[in-house]
Amino acid sequence: MLSLKFLAVLLGTFIVATRLPGVFYPKPFIKVCKGYLKDEKFLRAAALMPLGFAVAILMQKYDFTQDWETVMSVFGWLMLLASLYMLWEPKVLEKRALKVLKNREAVQGLCVVGVAIGIALIYLGLVVY
């Protein structure tokens, strides 16, 4: 079984690695994202990664308690919902994402927030757990 410490560091690293190009190069990042969004089969296949993370996290910690492990529980439940949404409704996801991708500053800001969340998860895995 994977520990919450390992899952937090792995998920944080994945989030930073996928959002960092959007911070420094938003136009090419938007172009790549639009290309991926047009392929429904790719979206359904890509939903399997967060689904795997969600299941791995929820197998370790599925309930909410008054400690730092609750952060991973929240991420697990949110990723489970998001991945199921990606699997069931890829066209609705595409429409919503394309609206956001029209604004370069919004994409860059969301990528900065994503990098911050990723760094926080890495910190949580390395120091807190």
Coordinates of N, CA and C in Angstrom, one line a residue:
M1 N 0.8 -1.2 0.0 CA 0.0 0.0 0.0 C 0.9 1.2 0.0
L2 N 0.4 2.2 -0.7 CA 1.1 3.5 -0.8 C 0.7 4.3 0.4
S3 N 1.7 5.0 1.0 CA 1.4 5.8 2.2 C 0.9 7.2 1.8
L4 N 0.2 7.9 2.7 CA -0.3 9.2 2.4 C 0.9 10.2 2.1
K5 N 2.0 9.9 2.8 CA 3.2 10.8 2.6 C 3.6 10.6 1.1
F6 N 3.8 9.4 0.6 CA 4.2 9.2 -0.8 C 3.2 9.8 -1.7
L7 N 1.9 9.5 -1.5 CA 0.8 10.0 -2.4 C 0.8 11.5 -2.4
A8 N 1.0 12.2 -1.3 CA 1.0 13.7 -1.3 C 2.2 14.2 -2.1
V9 N 3.4 13.6 -1.9 CA 4.5 14.1 -2.7 C 4.3 13.8 -4.2
L10 N 3.9 12.6 -4.5 CA 3.7 12.3 -5.9 C 2.6 13.2 -6.6
L11 N 1.5 13.4 -5.9 CA 0.4 14.2 -6.4 C 0.9 15.7 -6.6
G12 N 1.6 16.2 -5.6 CA 2.1 17.5 -5.6 C 3.1 17.7 -6.7
T13 N 4.0 16.7 -6.9 CA 4.9 16.8 -8.0 C 4.2 16.8 -9.4
F14 N 3.2 15.9 -9.5 CA 2.5 15.9 -10.8 C 1.8 17.2 -11.0
I15 N 1.2 17.8 -10.0 CA 0.5 19.1 -10.2 C 1.4 20.1 -10.6
V16 N 2.6 20.2 -10.0 CA 3.6 21.3 -10.3 C 4.1 21.1 -11.7
A17 N 4.4 19.8 -12.1 CA 5.0 19.6 -13.4 C 4.0 19.9 -14.5
T18 N 2.7 19.7 -14.3 CA 1.7 19.9 -15.3 C 1.2 21.4 -15.4
R19 N 1.4 22.1 -14.3 CA 0.9 23.5 -14.3 C 2.0 24.6 -14.5
L20 N 3.3 24.2 -14.2 CA 4.4 25.1 -14.4 C 4.5 25.7 -15.8
P21 N 4.4 25.0 -16.9 CA 4.5 25.6 -18.2 C 3.4 26.7 -18.4
G22 N 2.2 26.5 -17.8 CA 1.2 27.5 -17.9 C 1.5 28.8 -17.2
V23 N 2.4 28.8 -16.3 CA 2.8 30.0 -15.6 C 3.7 30.8 -16.5
F24 N 4.7 30.2 -17.1 CA 5.7 30.9 -17.9 C 5.4 31.0 -19.4
Y25 N 4.7 30.1 -19.9 CA 4.3 30.1 -21.3 C 2.8 29.8 -21.5
P26 N 2.0 30.8 -21.2 CA 0.5 30.5 -21.2 C 0.0 30.3 -22.6
K27 N 0.5 31.0 -23.6 CA -0.1 30.8 -25.0 C 0.1 29.4 -25.5
P28 N 1.4 28.9 -25.5 CA 1.5 27.5 -26.0 C 0.8 26.5 -25.1
F29 N 0.7 26.8 -23.8 CA 0.0 25.9 -22.8 C -1.5 25.8 -23.2
I30 N -2.1 27.0 -23.5 CA -3.5 27.0 -23.9 C -3.7 26.2 -25.2
K31 N -2.8 26.4 -26.2 CA -2.9 25.7 -27.4 C -2.8 24.2 -27.2
V32 N -2.0 23.7 -26.4 CA -1.9 22.3 -26.1 C -3.1 21.8 -25.4
C33 N -3.6 22.6 -24.4 CA -4.8 22.2 -23.7 C -6.0 22.1 -24.6
K34 N -6.1 23.0 -25.6 CA -7.3 23.0 -26.5 C -7.2 21.8 -27.4
G35 N -6.0 21.4 -27.8 CA -5.8 20.2 -28.6 C -6.2 18.9 -27.8
Y36 N -5.9 18.9 -26.6 CA -6.3 17.7 -25.8 C -7.8 17.7 -25.5
L37 N -8.4 18.8 -25.3 CA -9.8 18.9 -25.0 C -10.7 18.5 -26.2
K38 N -10.2 18.5 -27.4 CA -11.0 18.2 -28.6 C -11.1 16.7 -28.7
D39 N -10.3 15.9 -28.1 CA -10.3 14.4 -28.2 C -11.0 13.8 -27.1
E40 N -12.2 13.3 -27.3 CA -13.1 12.8 -26.2 C -12.5 11.5 -25.6
K41 N -11.9 10.7 -26.5 CA -11.3 9.4 -26.0 C -10.1 9.7 -25.1
F42 N -9.3 10.8 -25.4 CA -8.2 11.1 -24.6 C -8.7 11.6 -23.2
L43 N -9.7 12.4 -23.2 CA -10.3 12.9 -21.9 C -10.7 11.7 -21.1
R44 N -11.4 10.8 -21.7 CA -11.8 9.6 -20.9 C -10.7 8.8 -20.3
A45 N -9.6 8.6 -21.2 CA -8.5 7.9 -20.7 C -7.7 8.7 -19.7
A46 N -7.6 10.0 -19.9 CA -6.9 10.9 -18.9 C -7.6 10.9 -17.5
A47 N -8.9 10.6 -17.5 CA -9.6 10.6 -16.2 C -9.2 9.4 -15.4
L48 N -8.6 8.5 -15.9 CA -8.2 7.3 -15.2 C -7.0 7.6 -14.2
M49 N -6.2 8.6 -14.5 CA -5.1 8.9 -13.6 C -5.6 9.5 -12.3
P50 N -6.4 10.6 -12.3 CA -6.9 11.1 -11.1 C -7.8 10.1 -10.4
L51 N -8.5 9.2 -11.1 CA -9.3 8.2 -10.5 C -8.4 7.2 -9.7
G52 N -7.3 6.9 -10.3 CA -6.3 6.0 -9.6 C -5.8 6.7 -8.3
F53 N -5.4 8.0 -8.4 CA -5.0 8.7 -7.3 C -6.1 8.8 -6.2
A54 N -7.3 9.0 -6.6 CA -8.4 9.1 -5.7 C -8.6 7.8 -4.9
V55 N -8.6 6.7 -5.6 CA -8.8 5.4 -5.0 C -7.7 5.1 -4.0
A56 N -6.4 5.4 -4.5 CA -5.3 5.2 -3.6 C -5.3 6.0 -2.3
I57 N -5.7 7.2 -2.4 CA -5.8 8.1 -1.3 C -7.0 7.7 -0.4
L58 N -8.1 7.4 -1.0 CA -9.3 7.0 -0.1 C -9.2 5.6 0.5
M59 N -8.3 4.8 -0.1 CA -8.0 3.5 0.6 C -7.2 3.7 1.9
Q60 N -6.4 4.8 1.9 CA -5.6 5.1 3.1 C -6.4 5.9 4.1
K61 N -7.2 6.9 3.6 CA -7.9 7.8 4.5 C -9.1 8.3 3.8
Y62 N -10.3 7.9 4.2 CA -11.5 8.2 3.6 C -12.4 9.1 4.4
D63 N -12.1 9.2 5.7 CA -13.0 10.0 6.6 C -12.3 11.3 7.0
F64 N -13.1 12.1 7.6 CA -12.6 13.5 8.0 C -12.4 13.5 9.5
T65 N -11.2 13.8 9.9 CA -10.8 13.9 11.3 C -10.2 15.3 11.5
Q66 N -9.8 15.6 12.7 CA -9.2 16.9 13.0 C -7.7 16.8 13.0
D67 N -7.1 16.4 11.9 CA -5.7 16.4 11.8 C -5.4 16.7 10.3
W68 N -4.1 16.8 10.0 CA -3.6 17.1 8.7 C -3.9 16.1 7.6
E69 N -4.2 14.9 8.0 CA -4.6 13.9 7.0 C -5.9 14.1 6.3
T70 N -6.7 15.0 6.9 CA -8.0 15.3 6.3 C -7.8 16.1 5.0
V71 N -6.7 16.8 4.9 CA -6.4 17.4 3.6 C -6.3 16.4 2.5
M72 N -5.7 15.3 2.7 CA -5.6 14.3 1.7 C -7.0 13.6 1.4
S73 N -7.8 13.5 2.5 CA -9.2 13.0 2.3 C -10.0 13.9 1.4
V74 N -9.9 15.2 1.6 CA -10.6 16.1 0.8 C -10.1 16.0 -0.7
F75 N -8.8 16.0 -0.9 CA -8.3 15.8 -2.2 C -8.8 14.5 -2.9
G76 N -8.8 13.5 -2.1 CA -9.3 12.2 -2.6 C -10.7 12.2 -3.1
W77 N -11.6 12.8 -2.2 CA -13.0 12.9 -2.6 C -13.2 13.8 -3.8
L78 N -12.5 15.0 -3.8 CA -12.6 15.9 -4.9 C -12.1 15.3 -6.2
M79 N -11.0 14.6 -6.2 CA -10.5 13.9 -7.4 C -11.4 12.8 -7.9
L80 N -12.0 12.1 -6.9 CA -13.0 11.1 -7.3 C -14.1 11.7 -8.1
L81 N -14.7 12.8 -7.6 CA -15.8 13.4 -8.2 C -15.4 14.0 -9.6
A82 N -14.2 14.6 -9.6 CA -13.7 15.2 -10.9 C -13.4 14.2 -11.9
S83 N -12.9 13.1 -11.5 CA -12.5 12.0 -12.5 C -13.8 11.4 -13.0
L84 N -14.8 11.1 -12.2 CA -16.0 10.6 -12.6 C -16.8 11.5 -13.6
Y85 N -16.7 12.8 -13.3 CA -17.3 13.9 -14.2 C -16.6 13.8 -15.5
M86 N -15.2 13.7 -15.5 CA -14.5 13.6 -16.8 C -14.9 12.3 -17.6
L87 N -15.1 11.3 -16.9 CA -15.5 10.0 -17.6 C -16.9 10.1 -18.2
W88 N -17.8 10.7 -17.4 CA -19.2 10.7 -17.8 C -19.6 11.8 -18.8
E89 N -19.0 13.0 -18.6 CA -19.4 14.2 -19.3 C -18.2 14.9 -20.0
P90 N -17.5 14.3 -20.8 CA -16.3 15.0 -21.4 C -16.7 16.2 -22.3
K91 N -17.8 16.2 -22.9 CA -18.2 17.3 -23.8 C -18.6 18.5 -23.0
V92 N -19.2 18.3 -21.8 CA -19.5 19.4 -20.9 C -18.2 20.0 -20.4
L93 N -17.3 19.1 -20.0 CA -16.0 19.6 -19.5 C -15.3 20.4 -20.6
E94 N -15.4 19.9 -21.8 CA -14.7 20.7 -22.9 C -15.3 22.1 -23.1
K95 N -16.6 22.2 -23.0 CA -17.2 23.5 -23.2 C -16.8 24.5 -22.0
R96 N -16.8 24.0 -20.8 CA -16.4 24.8 -19.7 C -15.0 25.2 -19.7
A97 N -14.1 24.2 -20.1 CA -12.7 24.5 -20.1 C -12.4 25.5 -21.2
L98 N -13.0 25.4 -22.4 CA -12.7 26.3 -23.5 C -13.1 27.8 -23.1
K99 N -14.1 27.9 -22.3 CA -14.5 29.3 -21.8 C -13.4 29.9 -21.0
V100 N -12.8 29.1 -20.1 CA -11.7 29.5 -19.3 C -10.4 29.8 -20.1
L101 N -10.2 28.9 -21.1 CA -9.0 29.1 -21.9 C -9.0 30.3 -22.8
K102 N -10.1 31.0 -22.9 CA -10.1 32.2 -23.8 C -9.4 33.3 -23.1
N103 N -9.2 33.3 -21.8 CA -8.6 34.4 -21.1 C -7.2 34.0 -20.6
R104 N -6.2 34.5 -21.2 CA -4.8 34.1 -21.0 C -4.4 34.4 -19.5
E105 N -4.8 35.5 -19.0 CA -4.5 35.9 -17.6 C -5.1 35.0 -16.6
A106 N -6.4 34.5 -16.9 CA -7.0 33.6 -16.0 C -6.3 32.3 -16.0
V107 N -5.9 31.8 -17.2 CA -5.2 30.5 -17.2 C -3.9 30.6 -16.5
Q108 N -3.2 31.7 -16.6 CA -1.9 31.9 -15.9 C -2.1 32.0 -14.4
G109 N -3.2 32.7 -14.0 CA -3.5 32.7 -12.6 C -3.9 31.4 -12.0
L110 N -4.7 30.6 -12.7 CA -5.1 29.3 -12.3 C -3.9 28.4 -12.2
C111 N -2.9 28.5 -13.1 CA -1.7 27.7 -13.1 C -0.8 28.1 -11.9
V112 N -0.8 29.4 -11.5 CA 0.0 29.8 -10.3 C -0.7 29.2 -9.1
V113 N -2.0 29.2 -9.0 CA -2.7 28.6 -7.9 C -2.4 27.1 -7.9
G114 N -2.4 26.4 -9.0 CA -2.1 25.0 -9.1 C -0.7 24.7 -8.6
V115 N 0.3 25.5 -9.0 CA 1.6 25.3 -8.6 C 1.7 25.5 -7.1
A116 N 1.0 26.5 -6.5 CA 1.0 26.7 -5.1 C 0.4 25.5 -4.3
I117 N -0.7 24.9 -4.9 CA -1.3 23.8 -4.3 C -0.3 22.6 -4.3
G118 N 0.3 22.4 -5.5 CA 1.3 21.3 -5.6 C 2.5 21.4 -4.6
I119 N 3.0 22.6 -4.5 CA 4.1 22.8 -3.5 C 3.6 22.6 -2.1
A120 N 2.4 23.0 -1.8 CA 1.8 22.7 -0.5 C 1.7 21.2 -0.2
L121 N 1.3 20.5 -1.2 CA 1.2 19.0 -1.1 C 2.5 18.4 -0.9
I122 N 3.5 18.8 -1.6 CA 4.9 18.3 -1.4 C 5.4 18.6 0.0
Y123 N 5.2 19.8 0.5 CA 5.5 20.2 1.8 C 4.8 19.3 2.8
L124 N 3.5 19.1 2.6 CA 2.7 18.3 3.5 C 3.2 16.9 3.6
G125 N 3.6 16.4 2.4 CA 4.1 15.0 2.4 C 5.5 14.9 3.0
L126 N 6.4 15.8 2.8 CA 7.7 15.7 3.2 C 7.9 16.1 4.7
V127 N 7.2 17.1 5.2 CA 7.4 17.7 6.5 C 6.3 17.3 7.5
V128 N 5.1 17.4 7.1 CA 4.0 17.2 8.1 C 3.7 15.7 8.4
Y129 N 3.6 15.0 7.3 CA 3.3 13.5 7.5 C 4.6 12.8 7.9

